[in-house]
């Protein structure tokens, strides 16, 4: 690595390394000496500012401090360090130094042969090698490098900075730009001058570029590498969720392509990053009158897909937008802003199949709103099952990247343990959303998205969700991604926290507050509402149900030995308590006689510690509508026989009995959470008679049920059995905070077991 110094001289002849001839952009000199600006004619133009030649080194070193000259770089180090002389800088352990005495290039480059007589190489602006047109796209390369190499001159390209994103061909990926200069079929420069030096001092180009150039074969496959998953296709290159975005994602190495399914007014499912069409399409110019504010979807007004038909949406053009507020300043691939075609969900699936994608990811959005307010069923024939049936904890978690590496004022903090904790609970972890734009990265990653990916790689996540699959693919399909290989210039992950260690005392970022505990509503969605009937100008097919024919069917197929794989278990409630007194021997025998798979017992305790079954009526009007009164007073099942017969126990009031009365009700299988309890009775979603009610007499929409909280599903640990005769207080009954693994296991086991106790 070479240290380049743009030389400026002080009034007393000492040298400074400052990029610009005036000092106010990179120091606070204008604040220290506000009245000492001067004007000089430079290259035929009047330039006003604070020049080093007007100040002695003593004046500058006594009061002037340096600051970041580029506005989008971190300000945390501004005015913390003094201005340095050339001698101060040259004391650093650097391989070599270059002094740049600024002058115009044109006349020098006209005669490279003359340059060869006094120099071994040239340093030229990168645009002299790869010109850029007025729209900031690359033109054809010049012959400058080839001409210089023929004469034996080295060529070093200047003007590189990872956060100077001016050429759209590179899709905000600085390594792509470096590779354009050092690993193209025509030529390679001998080095680059960059604001972001390499990790390895012996290199003249950034480490990632050197490694990728040396190992350019992308066929390397590492066992266990994370899946590369698109985010609305390659939405950093083409308009999101269009055919071009999906094709580009596969071209760039995505393993899985994704579709966020939206719905049109006439019931067509199609792929789009948001139901609001204002950002990603040209809907504003055509359908501004359809703008609406829907708090259930988003706080601000929008033009929503479910208010337009598919034919109307097809009249629009895609619009390549940016997820960032400064998207106008840093647009994505503007030459292709309105290219591509919207695709339906069916077309997306056909495309994935035809292109042999490794997998697809379907994201269903706003299903509850569409069903209840628009009468649109985005989930097809899948019934809206209850929380404890299909909305169990998933076996995979999508974690935002800042939950893994928190960022404060642009600086990365120490990594959290969230990935390790989730993986410890046998959960698959994905990280999202990775983007190339330098302003979306912590400054520690040196404005290089590949360096961010390299830092996340050791977490061993199972997948990376990205809008730029090419960046992730280049890293993971290259030897440079595997630190176990003896790669000389490997791209090393950043050791976090990195930049904060250089901050002066007292300016360190504050310790972050603990993340809120994972709650059930963070993981489990409420049941979907029934699909509402919405008035339509053209009547659809009749939804009137056919006449029930259950009795006829049973009469025809009277053999009850038919067994369907996966049929629900039949579980008694206090035995066949509709026929015999509940929890009696006759009730249990009857339950088995009529086909119950599981019989149950709600266990209570007597004063002397004997468990028994409890009689009772489930209805207030039980006297008016008795059940089988002839057998009203049959005997209670003895405890010993009960425990022989019952296989599934619902334990009631166990904590109270243990702590207050000294009775132990759980000295059996129920004390072991590893006991395999996997029984649930499927509820039926009924919406039959309401469809025959006249308009205006439909029942009101039911308020959402309260979210299932941890305390509703996970009981605190049972207290030790108290010694009732003793006056000494028992042990504390304060519950422990549920762990992630305990939350999964206890919610599934306790909630399913408890559902029998609660009458589900």
XYZ file of C-alpha atoms in Angstrom:
760
model
C 0.000 0.000 0.000
C 1.223 3.509 -0.873
C 0.281 6.665 1.033
C -0.580 9.521 -1.341
C -0.151 13.090 -0.115
C -1.588 16.058 -1.974
C 1.058 18.567 -0.989
C 0.260 22.103 0.227
C 2.874 24.479 1.672
C 2.602 26.802 4.688
C 3.848 30.377 4.909
C 7.050 29.167 6.594
C 7.693 26.428 4.003
C 6.417 23.322 5.794
C 4.369 20.756 3.909
C 0.807 19.684 4.671
C -1.217 16.827 3.202
C -4.544 18.376 2.214
C -6.711 17.360 -0.715
C -7.776 20.876 -1.716
C -5.732 23.994 -2.183
C -8.027 25.806 0.257
C -8.368 24.511 3.801
C -11.903 25.415 4.910
C -13.500 22.220 3.526
C -11.266 19.902 5.570
C -10.475 21.998 8.673
C -12.162 24.507 10.981
C -9.814 27.296 9.898
C -12.716 29.525 8.840
C -14.002 29.410 12.435
C -10.592 30.116 13.983
C -9.546 32.886 11.585
C -12.878 34.146 10.164
C -11.447 37.372 8.683
C -8.373 35.970 6.949
C -9.823 34.574 3.721
C -8.030 35.766 0.570
C -8.539 35.597 -3.172
C -5.946 34.309 -5.654
C -6.092 33.744 -9.401
C -5.620 30.005 -10.007
C -5.612 28.548 -13.505
C -7.095 31.797 -14.745
C -9.946 31.904 -12.193
C -10.418 33.843 -8.970
C -10.562 31.478 -6.016
C -11.462 32.770 -2.555
C -10.674 30.844 0.601
C -8.214 30.097 3.373
C -4.882 29.089 1.825
C -2.095 27.318 3.701
C 0.495 29.718 2.283
C -1.080 32.531 4.340
C -0.477 30.824 7.703
C 2.564 29.565 9.572
C 2.617 26.031 10.890
C 2.576 27.439 14.416
C -0.721 29.210 13.686
C -2.249 26.077 12.191
C -1.059 23.565 14.775
C -2.060 25.724 17.745
C -5.766 26.050 16.968
C -6.807 24.382 13.718
C -8.316 20.895 13.754
C -9.287 18.645 10.877
C -12.761 17.521 9.852
C -14.410 15.295 7.283
C -14.648 17.110 3.959
C -17.406 14.916 2.495
C -20.843 15.543 3.979
C -22.129 11.962 4.042
C -19.199 10.625 6.074
C -19.247 10.370 9.885
C -18.854 13.603 11.843
C -17.973 11.894 15.122
C -14.253 12.437 14.524
C -14.550 16.075 13.389
C -12.371 18.595 15.264
C -10.850 15.876 17.439
C -7.371 15.828 15.872
C -4.820 18.527 14.922
C -3.573 19.270 11.428
C -0.405 17.280 10.615
C 2.720 18.030 8.608
C 4.156 15.749 5.944
C 6.860 14.692 8.411
C 4.205 13.729 10.991
C 2.438 11.498 8.479
C 5.602 9.913 7.096
C 6.460 8.533 10.522
C 3.699 5.937 10.049
C 4.754 2.408 9.050
C 3.703 2.587 5.408
C 5.381 0.758 2.513
C 6.004 3.958 0.495
C 4.750 7.499 -0.029
C 3.813 9.558 -3.031
C 3.752 13.347 -3.109
C 1.350 14.881 -5.594
C 2.159 18.392 -6.754
C -1.102 19.379 -8.412
C -1.083 20.390 -12.054
C -3.107 19.854 -15.209
C -2.923 16.402 -16.823
C -3.771 17.081 -20.431
C -0.381 18.270 -21.675
C 1.454 15.445 -19.854
C -0.663 12.686 -21.375
C -0.139 14.015 -24.902
C 3.446 12.762 -24.797
C 3.806 9.628 -22.680
C 7.238 8.946 -24.167
C 8.539 12.132 -22.569
C 7.009 11.120 -19.230
C 8.925 7.857 -19.421
C 12.225 9.796 -19.368
C 11.640 11.066 -15.824
C 8.970 8.811 -14.263
C 8.175 5.141 -13.924
C 4.420 5.609 -13.964
C 1.492 7.957 -14.107
C -1.503 8.542 -11.853
C -4.514 9.692 -13.839
C -8.199 10.260 -13.054
C -10.194 7.103 -13.634
C -12.379 8.859 -16.199
C -9.328 9.121 -18.467
C -9.453 5.307 -18.652
C -13.198 4.602 -18.586
C -15.072 7.739 -19.712
C -18.549 8.344 -18.325
C -21.363 9.940 -20.333
C -23.652 12.734 -19.186
C -26.164 10.187 -17.854
C -23.487 8.600 -15.647
C -23.135 5.354 -17.581
C -19.818 3.954 -18.825
C -18.626 4.521 -22.364
C -15.980 2.472 -24.158
C -12.542 2.472 -22.559
C -9.678 4.521 -23.941
C -6.309 3.103 -24.985
C -4.426 5.027 -22.273
C -3.500 1.990 -20.157
C -2.433 -0.066 -23.166
C -0.375 2.827 -24.559
C 1.360 3.443 -21.228
C 2.127 -0.236 -20.676
C 3.708 -0.484 -24.131
C 6.180 2.202 -23.003
C 6.806 0.445 -19.675
C 4.877 3.001 -17.625
C 2.746 1.938 -14.701
C -0.776 3.352 -14.553
C -2.535 4.163 -11.312
C -6.143 5.323 -11.517
C -7.228 8.073 -9.120
C -10.575 9.337 -7.876
C -11.928 6.194 -6.238
C -14.121 6.402 -3.162
C -16.609 3.778 -1.994
C -19.135 6.486 -1.184
C -18.718 8.358 -4.458
C -21.459 6.582 -6.398
C -21.663 8.346 -9.737
C -21.719 5.491 -12.295
C -24.890 3.396 -12.392
C -23.256 0.407 -14.092
C -21.733 -0.528 -10.736
C -25.074 -0.620 -8.853
C -23.536 1.094 -5.796
C -21.036 -1.752 -5.453
C -17.491 -0.315 -5.213
C -15.795 -3.681 -5.744
C -17.554 -3.922 -9.120
C -15.864 -0.654 -10.049
C -12.425 -1.768 -8.870
C -12.798 -5.033 -10.814
C -13.683 -3.040 -13.926
C -10.189 -1.539 -13.780
C -8.123 -4.530 -12.632
C -9.949 -7.585 -13.992
C -11.353 -6.891 -17.426
C -10.335 -8.770 -20.606
C -8.590 -5.739 -22.152
C -6.200 -4.455 -19.496
C -5.475 -4.006 -15.815
C -4.251 -0.876 -14.098
C -1.313 -1.270 -11.716
C -3.068 0.304 -8.761
C -5.853 2.634 -7.685
C -5.900 5.704 -5.487
C -8.826 5.407 -3.096
C -10.158 7.113 -0.004
C -10.735 3.610 1.377
C -7.400 1.767 1.676
C -7.073 -2.046 1.579
C -6.980 -4.238 4.682
C -3.621 -5.661 3.542
C -0.825 -3.076 3.384
C 1.018 -4.865 0.580
C -1.899 -4.366 -1.827
C -2.438 -1.478 -4.212
C -6.159 -2.193 -4.554
C -8.824 -2.954 -1.907
C -8.595 -6.477 -0.472
C -11.949 -7.674 -1.772
C -11.173 -6.593 -5.319
C -7.740 -8.255 -5.220
C -9.151 -11.533 -3.931
C -12.072 -11.621 -6.359
C -9.808 -10.766 -9.286
C -7.432 -13.597 -8.376
C -10.230 -16.136 -7.792
C -12.703 -15.049 -10.421
C -14.294 -18.493 -10.829
C -17.736 -18.329 -9.242
C -18.260 -22.103 -9.237
C -16.877 -22.541 -5.727
C -19.467 -24.125 -3.465
C -19.111 -24.160 0.288
C -21.194 -26.601 2.303
C -23.674 -24.762 4.461
C -23.404 -21.440 2.662
C -26.480 -19.264 3.151
C -29.219 -19.184 0.553
C -29.350 -16.030 -1.531
C -32.961 -14.834 -1.556
C -34.177 -11.938 -3.647
C -36.230 -9.073 -2.241
C -38.834 -8.275 -4.910
C -36.411 -9.729 -7.430
C -33.189 -7.839 -8.140
C -35.036 -4.674 -7.182
C -31.856 -2.630 -6.978
C -31.380 -3.071 -10.731
C -34.901 -3.179 -12.220
C -38.347 -2.131 -11.036
C -39.375 -4.411 -8.229
C -41.345 -7.574 -8.895
C -41.216 -7.225 -12.687
C -40.180 -9.919 -15.133
C -36.832 -8.165 -15.625
C -36.184 -8.002 -11.872
C -36.840 -11.727 -11.478
C -34.740 -12.654 -14.507
C -31.895 -10.460 -13.243
C -32.102 -12.072 -9.794
C -31.608 -15.529 -11.310
C -28.872 -14.252 -13.637
C -27.106 -12.796 -10.597
C -27.185 -16.057 -8.663
C -30.276 -15.911 -6.444
C -31.265 -19.328 -5.139
C -34.813 -18.264 -4.275
C -36.948 -15.573 -5.862
C -39.784 -13.959 -3.978
C -43.227 -12.523 -4.659
C -45.173 -10.244 -2.327
C -48.680 -11.106 -3.472
C -51.096 -8.198 -3.864
C -54.715 -8.327 -5.047
C -56.585 -6.339 -7.667
C -60.170 -5.200 -7.396
C -61.304 -8.068 -9.614
C -59.422 -10.706 -7.630
C -56.175 -11.166 -9.581
C -53.135 -11.919 -7.440
C -49.923 -10.346 -8.735
C -46.416 -9.563 -7.488
C -45.605 -6.111 -6.122
C -43.539 -4.918 -3.190
C -46.436 -2.932 -1.738
C -50.191 -2.643 -2.121
C -49.595 1.094 -2.555
C -48.791 1.675 -6.226
C -47.607 5.292 -5.945
C -43.896 4.492 -5.517
C -43.419 1.475 -7.766
C -45.689 2.391 -10.688
C -46.882 5.436 -12.635
C -50.313 5.234 -10.966
C -50.117 8.818 -9.664
C -50.293 10.276 -13.162
C -53.397 8.285 -14.108
C -55.343 7.323 -11.000
C -54.721 10.146 -8.524
C -58.499 10.349 -7.988
C -58.370 6.848 -6.474
C -56.019 7.966 -3.707
C -57.217 6.917 -0.252
C -55.970 6.755 3.321
C -56.300 3.300 4.876
C -54.842 3.172 8.410
C -54.981 -0.635 8.426
C -52.452 -0.652 5.564
C -50.286 2.449 6.123
C -50.554 5.899 7.754
C -50.192 7.968 4.586
C -52.466 8.147 1.549
C -51.888 5.852 -1.399
C -53.345 4.382 -4.569
C -53.971 0.759 -3.694
C -53.935 -2.252 -5.971
C -57.253 -3.580 -4.601
C -58.999 -0.418 -5.838
C -57.921 -1.041 -9.443
C -58.694 -3.907 -11.785
C -55.937 -5.968 -13.343
C -56.681 -4.385 -16.721
C -56.208 -0.928 -15.210
C -52.918 -1.923 -13.571
C -51.644 -3.254 -16.876
C -52.017 0.249 -18.347
C -49.383 1.490 -15.877
C -45.616 1.359 -16.216
C -43.266 0.024 -13.573
C -41.242 2.679 -11.768
C -37.861 1.831 -10.306
C -37.906 3.620 -6.994
C -35.695 3.719 -3.945
C -36.505 2.654 -0.386
C -34.554 5.648 0.920
C -35.654 9.211 1.554
C -32.733 10.507 -0.528
C -33.672 8.347 -3.507
C -33.858 11.392 -5.781
C -30.212 12.171 -5.057
C -29.127 8.547 -5.375
C -31.454 6.904 -7.919
C -31.249 3.301 -9.017
C -30.432 2.555 -12.659
C -32.453 5.509 -14.024
C -32.040 4.522 -17.695
C -34.275 1.523 -16.967
C -36.636 3.266 -14.586
C -39.835 2.312 -16.418
C -38.883 -1.001 -18.010
C -40.242 -4.448 -17.288
C -43.676 -6.052 -17.066
C -45.906 -6.735 -14.077
C -46.498 -10.438 -13.481
C -49.401 -12.277 -11.929
C -48.746 -14.801 -9.190
C -49.516 -17.603 -11.645
C -47.029 -16.178 -14.173
C -44.414 -15.843 -11.434
C -44.783 -19.504 -10.492
C -44.596 -20.583 -14.130
C -41.493 -18.425 -14.607
C -39.782 -19.963 -11.558
C -40.575 -23.443 -12.829
C -39.416 -22.739 -16.377
C -36.157 -21.155 -15.187
C -35.518 -23.956 -12.675
C -35.259 -21.616 -9.685
C -34.183 -23.487 -6.554
C -37.231 -22.208 -4.723
C -39.815 -19.472 -4.397
C -40.904 -17.365 -1.448
C -44.495 -16.098 -1.409
C -45.311 -13.247 0.979
C -49.060 -12.761 1.498
C -49.841 -9.225 2.592
C -52.939 -7.562 4.063
C -54.988 -10.769 3.947
C -57.216 -9.816 6.906
C -58.089 -6.406 5.454
C -58.746 -7.804 1.987
C -61.042 -10.495 3.357
C -63.044 -8.354 5.793
C -63.262 -5.059 3.870
C -62.844 -5.917 0.189
C -64.270 -9.431 -0.006
C -61.045 -10.693 -1.587
C -59.720 -14.097 -0.562
C -55.964 -14.057 -1.111
C -55.419 -17.427 0.601
C -57.719 -19.422 -1.673
C -59.368 -22.494 -0.161
C -57.213 -22.542 2.986
C -59.655 -22.202 5.914
C -59.052 -19.626 8.612
C -57.972 -22.000 11.340
C -57.460 -21.021 14.950
C -54.218 -19.796 16.455
C -53.379 -23.070 18.158
C -53.726 -25.040 14.924
C -51.821 -23.365 12.085
C -50.307 -20.243 13.661
C -47.829 -22.108 15.806
C -44.307 -20.804 16.136
C -42.453 -21.091 12.869
C -39.196 -22.976 12.515
C -37.486 -20.026 10.808
C -36.961 -16.379 11.740
C -36.229 -13.411 9.473
C -34.085 -10.988 11.485
C -33.388 -7.367 10.429
C -29.650 -6.859 10.094
C -29.575 -4.117 12.737
C -30.949 -6.605 15.252
C -27.727 -8.543 14.720
C -25.336 -5.609 14.417
C -26.890 -2.523 16.085
C -25.906 0.875 14.696
C -25.703 4.156 16.628
C -25.100 7.434 14.795
C -23.788 5.490 11.834
C -21.297 3.404 13.829
C -21.643 -0.332 14.363
C -21.796 -1.558 17.934
C -20.854 -4.981 19.260
C -22.888 -7.780 17.696
C -25.821 -9.127 19.686
C -26.359 -12.759 20.599
C -29.736 -12.930 18.847
C -28.561 -15.310 16.087
C -26.830 -17.643 18.523
C -29.863 -17.699 20.828
C -32.268 -18.416 17.988
C -30.036 -21.136 16.558
C -29.680 -22.633 20.034
C -33.453 -23.047 19.962
C -33.150 -24.920 16.621
C -34.554 -22.013 14.637
C -33.374 -21.267 11.109
C -32.223 -17.639 10.845
C -32.377 -15.373 7.798
C -31.089 -11.799 7.715
C -32.662 -8.947 5.755
C -32.619 -6.668 3.865
C -29.118 -6.296 2.411
C -28.621 -3.299 0.127
C -25.600 -1.873 -1.697
C -26.159 1.841 -1.139
C -23.296 3.143 1.012
C -25.566 5.348 3.123
C -27.502 2.250 4.230
C -24.344 0.752 5.774
C -22.650 1.383 9.086
C -19.498 3.469 8.527
C -17.467 0.552 9.955
C -18.073 -1.329 6.700
C -16.202 1.389 4.781
C -19.158 1.976 2.460
C -18.631 -1.502 1.002
C -21.645 -3.855 0.988
C -19.369 -6.854 0.395
C -17.508 -6.077 3.600
C -20.838 -6.013 5.433
C -21.735 -9.433 3.988
C -18.292 -10.756 4.955
C -18.904 -9.570 8.518
C -22.303 -11.248 8.682
C -21.019 -14.524 7.191
C -19.461 -15.851 10.450
C -22.900 -15.732 12.091
C -23.754 -18.742 9.881
C -27.229 -17.521 9.015
C -29.170 -19.796 6.683
C -30.092 -17.158 4.150
C -29.494 -13.559 3.086
C -32.372 -11.542 1.664
C -31.040 -8.908 -0.692
C -32.055 -6.448 -3.376
C -28.681 -6.967 -5.068
C -28.175 -10.750 -5.401
C -25.041 -10.286 -7.534
C -23.107 -8.805 -4.603
C -23.934 -11.695 -2.267
C -23.440 -14.297 -4.996
C -19.972 -13.012 -5.907
C -18.889 -13.337 -2.275
C -20.350 -16.727 -1.350
C -19.425 -18.435 -4.623
C -15.799 -17.389 -4.370
C -12.922 -18.823 -2.351
C -12.596 -15.397 -0.746
C -15.646 -16.177 1.382
C -14.076 -19.189 3.099
C -11.568 -18.234 5.780
C -10.571 -21.906 6.101
C -8.819 -21.709 2.729
C -5.307 -20.324 2.588
C -6.241 -17.313 0.484
C -3.459 -14.746 0.570
C -5.638 -11.667 0.380
C -8.873 -12.882 1.927
C -11.649 -10.399 2.582
C -11.653 -10.374 6.363
C -14.745 -9.587 8.420
C -14.701 -6.405 10.461
C -14.072 -7.012 14.164
C -16.929 -5.168 15.818
C -17.104 -2.622 17.262
C -14.481 -1.110 14.979
C -14.614 2.661 14.586
C -15.891 3.378 18.100
C -12.547 2.275 19.548
C -10.966 5.350 17.968
C -13.405 7.789 19.515
C -12.022 9.950 22.345
C -13.175 9.170 25.868
C -16.591 10.573 26.644
C -17.842 10.312 23.068
C -18.522 6.583 23.065
C -22.109 5.644 22.091
C -24.434 4.843 24.987
C -25.185 1.280 25.984
C -28.379 0.200 24.244
C -31.437 -0.666 26.286
C -32.333 -4.374 26.270
C -34.507 -5.431 23.372
C -38.142 -6.021 24.341
C -39.037 -9.593 25.165
C -40.388 -11.681 22.304
C -44.136 -11.825 22.797
C -46.682 -14.155 21.272
C -48.267 -11.444 19.113
C -44.830 -10.816 17.598
C -44.924 -14.318 16.137
C -48.550 -15.437 15.912
C -51.114 -13.736 13.702
C -54.775 -13.722 14.705
C -57.131 -15.911 12.675
C -58.126 -14.493 9.322
C -61.664 -13.100 9.208
C -64.276 -14.593 6.946
C -64.342 -13.197 3.422
C -66.966 -10.446 3.368
C -69.695 -10.155 0.747
C -69.013 -6.946 -1.184
C -71.653 -5.554 -3.524
C -70.749 -6.090 -7.160
C -72.296 -4.737 -10.350
C -72.176 -8.166 -11.942
C -73.362 -11.075 -9.818
C -70.875 -13.885 -9.437
C -71.708 -17.555 -9.178
C -74.192 -18.543 -6.501
C -72.704 -19.249 -3.064
C -75.891 -20.832 -1.706
C -74.919 -24.145 -0.087
C -76.373 -27.400 -1.193
C -78.912 -29.143 1.047
C -77.211 -31.160 3.792
C -77.070 -34.853 3.031
C -75.146 -36.074 6.071
C -77.694 -38.676 7.110
C -77.889 -40.062 3.591
C -74.140 -40.305 3.396
C -73.868 -42.082 6.739
C -76.645 -44.455 5.771
C -74.878 -45.287 2.531
C -71.453 -45.696 4.138
C -72.444 -47.243 7.454
C -69.140 -49.019 7.982
C -67.255 -46.925 10.532
C -63.990 -48.787 10.071
C -62.870 -46.367 7.353
C -59.650 -44.636 8.436
C -58.366 -41.444 6.820
C -54.696 -40.589 7.238
C -54.333 -37.468 9.355
C -57.972 -37.429 10.564
C -58.511 -35.465 13.785
C -58.463 -37.318 17.101
C -61.789 -37.646 18.948
C -61.284 -36.537 22.550
C -63.908 -36.799 25.290
C -64.844 -33.974 27.640
C -65.308 -35.471 31.103
C -66.047 -38.727 29.322
C -69.264 -39.002 27.298
C -70.745 -36.407 29.625
C -73.718 -35.814 27.351
C -74.896 -39.354 28.068
C -73.754 -40.113 31.658
C -72.778 -37.988 34.632
C -69.463 -36.427 33.824
C -66.213 -38.065 34.882
C -67.858 -41.290 36.038
C -66.907 -44.808 35.047
C -69.988 -45.081 32.814
C -69.133 -41.796 31.102
C -65.611 -42.959 30.362
C -66.733 -46.417 29.204
C -69.373 -44.842 26.956
C -66.791 -42.499 25.444
C -64.628 -45.458 24.466
C -67.631 -47.432 23.213
C -68.608 -44.684 20.779
C -65.131 -44.210 19.398
C -63.219 -41.643 21.483
C -59.475 -41.877 20.907
C -58.629 -40.006 24.085
C -60.577 -39.712 27.332
C -59.900 -36.914 29.745
C -60.039 -36.064 33.409
C -60.102 -32.662 35.110
C -58.312 -33.612 38.300
C -59.304 -32.089 41.667
C -58.004 -32.905 45.147
C -59.681 -33.785 48.457
C -58.404 -32.635 51.796
C -56.665 -35.953 52.422
C -54.900 -35.918 49.068
C -57.232 -38.201 47.112
C -57.881 -37.275 43.498
C -61.459 -37.579 42.275
C -63.681 -36.644 39.354
C -66.043 -33.704 39.660
C -69.758 -33.761 38.717
C -71.435 -30.700 37.271
C -73.730 -29.325 34.583
C -72.363 -27.175 31.753
C -75.563 -25.081 31.293
C -77.602 -22.724 33.440
C -80.819 -24.240 32.051
C -79.747 -27.800 32.787
C -82.903 -28.455 34.820
C -85.073 -27.625 31.816
C -82.974 -29.700 29.421
C -81.557 -32.606 31.454
C -79.171 -35.173 30.059
C -80.201 -38.844 30.395
C -81.801 -38.363 33.841
C -82.207 -42.102 34.458
C -78.455 -42.354 34.968
C -78.114 -39.077 36.858
C -76.527 -40.455 40.044
C -73.978 -43.040 38.919
C -70.871 -43.558 41.023
C -67.706 -41.503 40.901
C -64.780 -43.423 39.475
C -62.309 -44.497 42.225
C -58.903 -42.814 41.976
C -56.883 -45.981 41.363
C -59.149 -47.040 38.493
C -59.175 -43.528 37.122
C -55.380 -43.344 36.790
C -55.361 -46.768 35.142
C -57.925 -45.654 32.581
C -57.114 -42.001 31.908
C -54.255 -41.258 29.517
C -54.540 -37.467 29.238
C -54.772 -35.434 32.451
C -55.742 -31.774 32.714
C -54.365 -30.571 36.006
C -56.382 -27.837 37.694
C -55.210 -25.516 40.485
C -51.921 -27.394 40.886
C -49.924 -24.344 41.978
C -52.508 -23.329 44.624
C -52.831 -26.868 46.008
C -49.072 -27.258 46.274
C -48.295 -23.934 47.927
C -51.343 -23.605 50.224
C -52.535 -27.087 51.153
C -49.399 -29.161 50.705
C -50.984 -31.449 48.099
C -48.840 -32.768 45.218
C -50.949 -33.374 42.111
C -48.118 -33.640 39.571
C -46.099 -36.611 40.792
C -46.685 -38.378 37.476
C -46.274 -37.955 33.698
C -47.508 -34.359 33.813
C -44.368 -33.239 35.592
C -42.288 -34.075 32.504
C -42.527 -31.501 29.695
C -40.848 -33.983 27.375
C -44.017 -36.101 27.463
C -45.284 -36.239 23.868
C -48.642 -34.416 24.042
C -49.740 -33.620 20.486
C -53.539 -33.733 20.583
C -55.793 -30.970 19.380
C -59.387 -30.959 18.283
C -59.924 -28.890 15.158
C -62.575 -26.154 15.521
C -64.992 -25.552 12.656
C -65.348 -22.112 11.102
C -69.097 -21.597 10.528
C -70.609 -18.896 8.352
C -73.733 -20.576 7.091
C -77.000 -18.950 8.216
C -75.756 -15.363 8.175
C -75.738 -15.344 4.366
C -79.551 -15.666 4.326
C -80.105 -12.614 6.543
C -81.553 -9.532 4.787
C -79.200 -6.633 4.161
C -78.739 -4.498 7.241
C -79.348 -7.353 9.659
C -75.946 -8.957 9.343
C -74.257 -9.455 12.709
C -71.679 -6.834 13.590
C -68.024 -7.514 12.928
C -66.625 -9.116 16.006
C -63.838 -7.237 17.708
C -60.494 -9.056 17.461
C -59.878 -11.497 20.259
C -57.216 -10.402 22.708
C -53.753 -11.411 21.570
C -52.454 -14.564 23.167
C -49.857 -13.468 25.694
C -47.077 -15.550 27.173
C -48.839 -15.677 30.522
C -51.898 -17.160 28.813
C -49.904 -20.093 27.508
C -46.884 -20.594 29.714
C -47.558 -21.349 33.375
C -44.964 -20.284 35.913
C -42.938 -23.084 37.460
C -44.934 -24.959 40.098
C -43.902 -24.084 43.645
C -42.551 -26.715 45.960
C -45.199 -28.600 47.936
C -45.656 -26.607 51.135
C -45.536 -28.008 54.626
C -48.934 -26.784 55.776
C -48.298 -27.304 59.465
C -45.203 -25.096 59.336
C -45.405 -21.337 59.932
C -42.314 -20.661 57.833
C -43.034 -19.154 54.435
C -42.677 -21.348 51.364
C -40.283 -20.708 48.540
C -40.812 -17.801 46.147
C -43.338 -18.402 43.384
C -42.027 -15.677 41.079
C -41.867 -17.213 37.596
C -38.698 -17.229 35.558
C -38.689 -15.294 32.284
C -39.492 -17.782 29.513
C -36.619 -18.493 27.161
C -37.127 -18.723 23.410
C -36.865 -22.504 23.475
C -39.153 -22.719 26.504
C -41.647 -20.396 24.874
C -41.887 -22.636 21.820
C -42.087 -25.884 23.749
C -44.368 -24.683 26.520
C -46.730 -22.798 24.250
C -47.236 -25.814 22.019
C -47.491 -28.368 24.800
C -49.247 -26.325 27.483
C -51.633 -24.527 25.153
C -52.666 -27.715 23.352
C -53.047 -29.612 26.622
C -54.767 -26.645 28.219
C -57.239 -26.400 25.350
C -58.864 -29.586 26.601
C -59.162 -28.141 30.098
C -60.709 -24.943 28.742
C -63.353 -26.704 26.704
C -62.013 -26.315 23.135
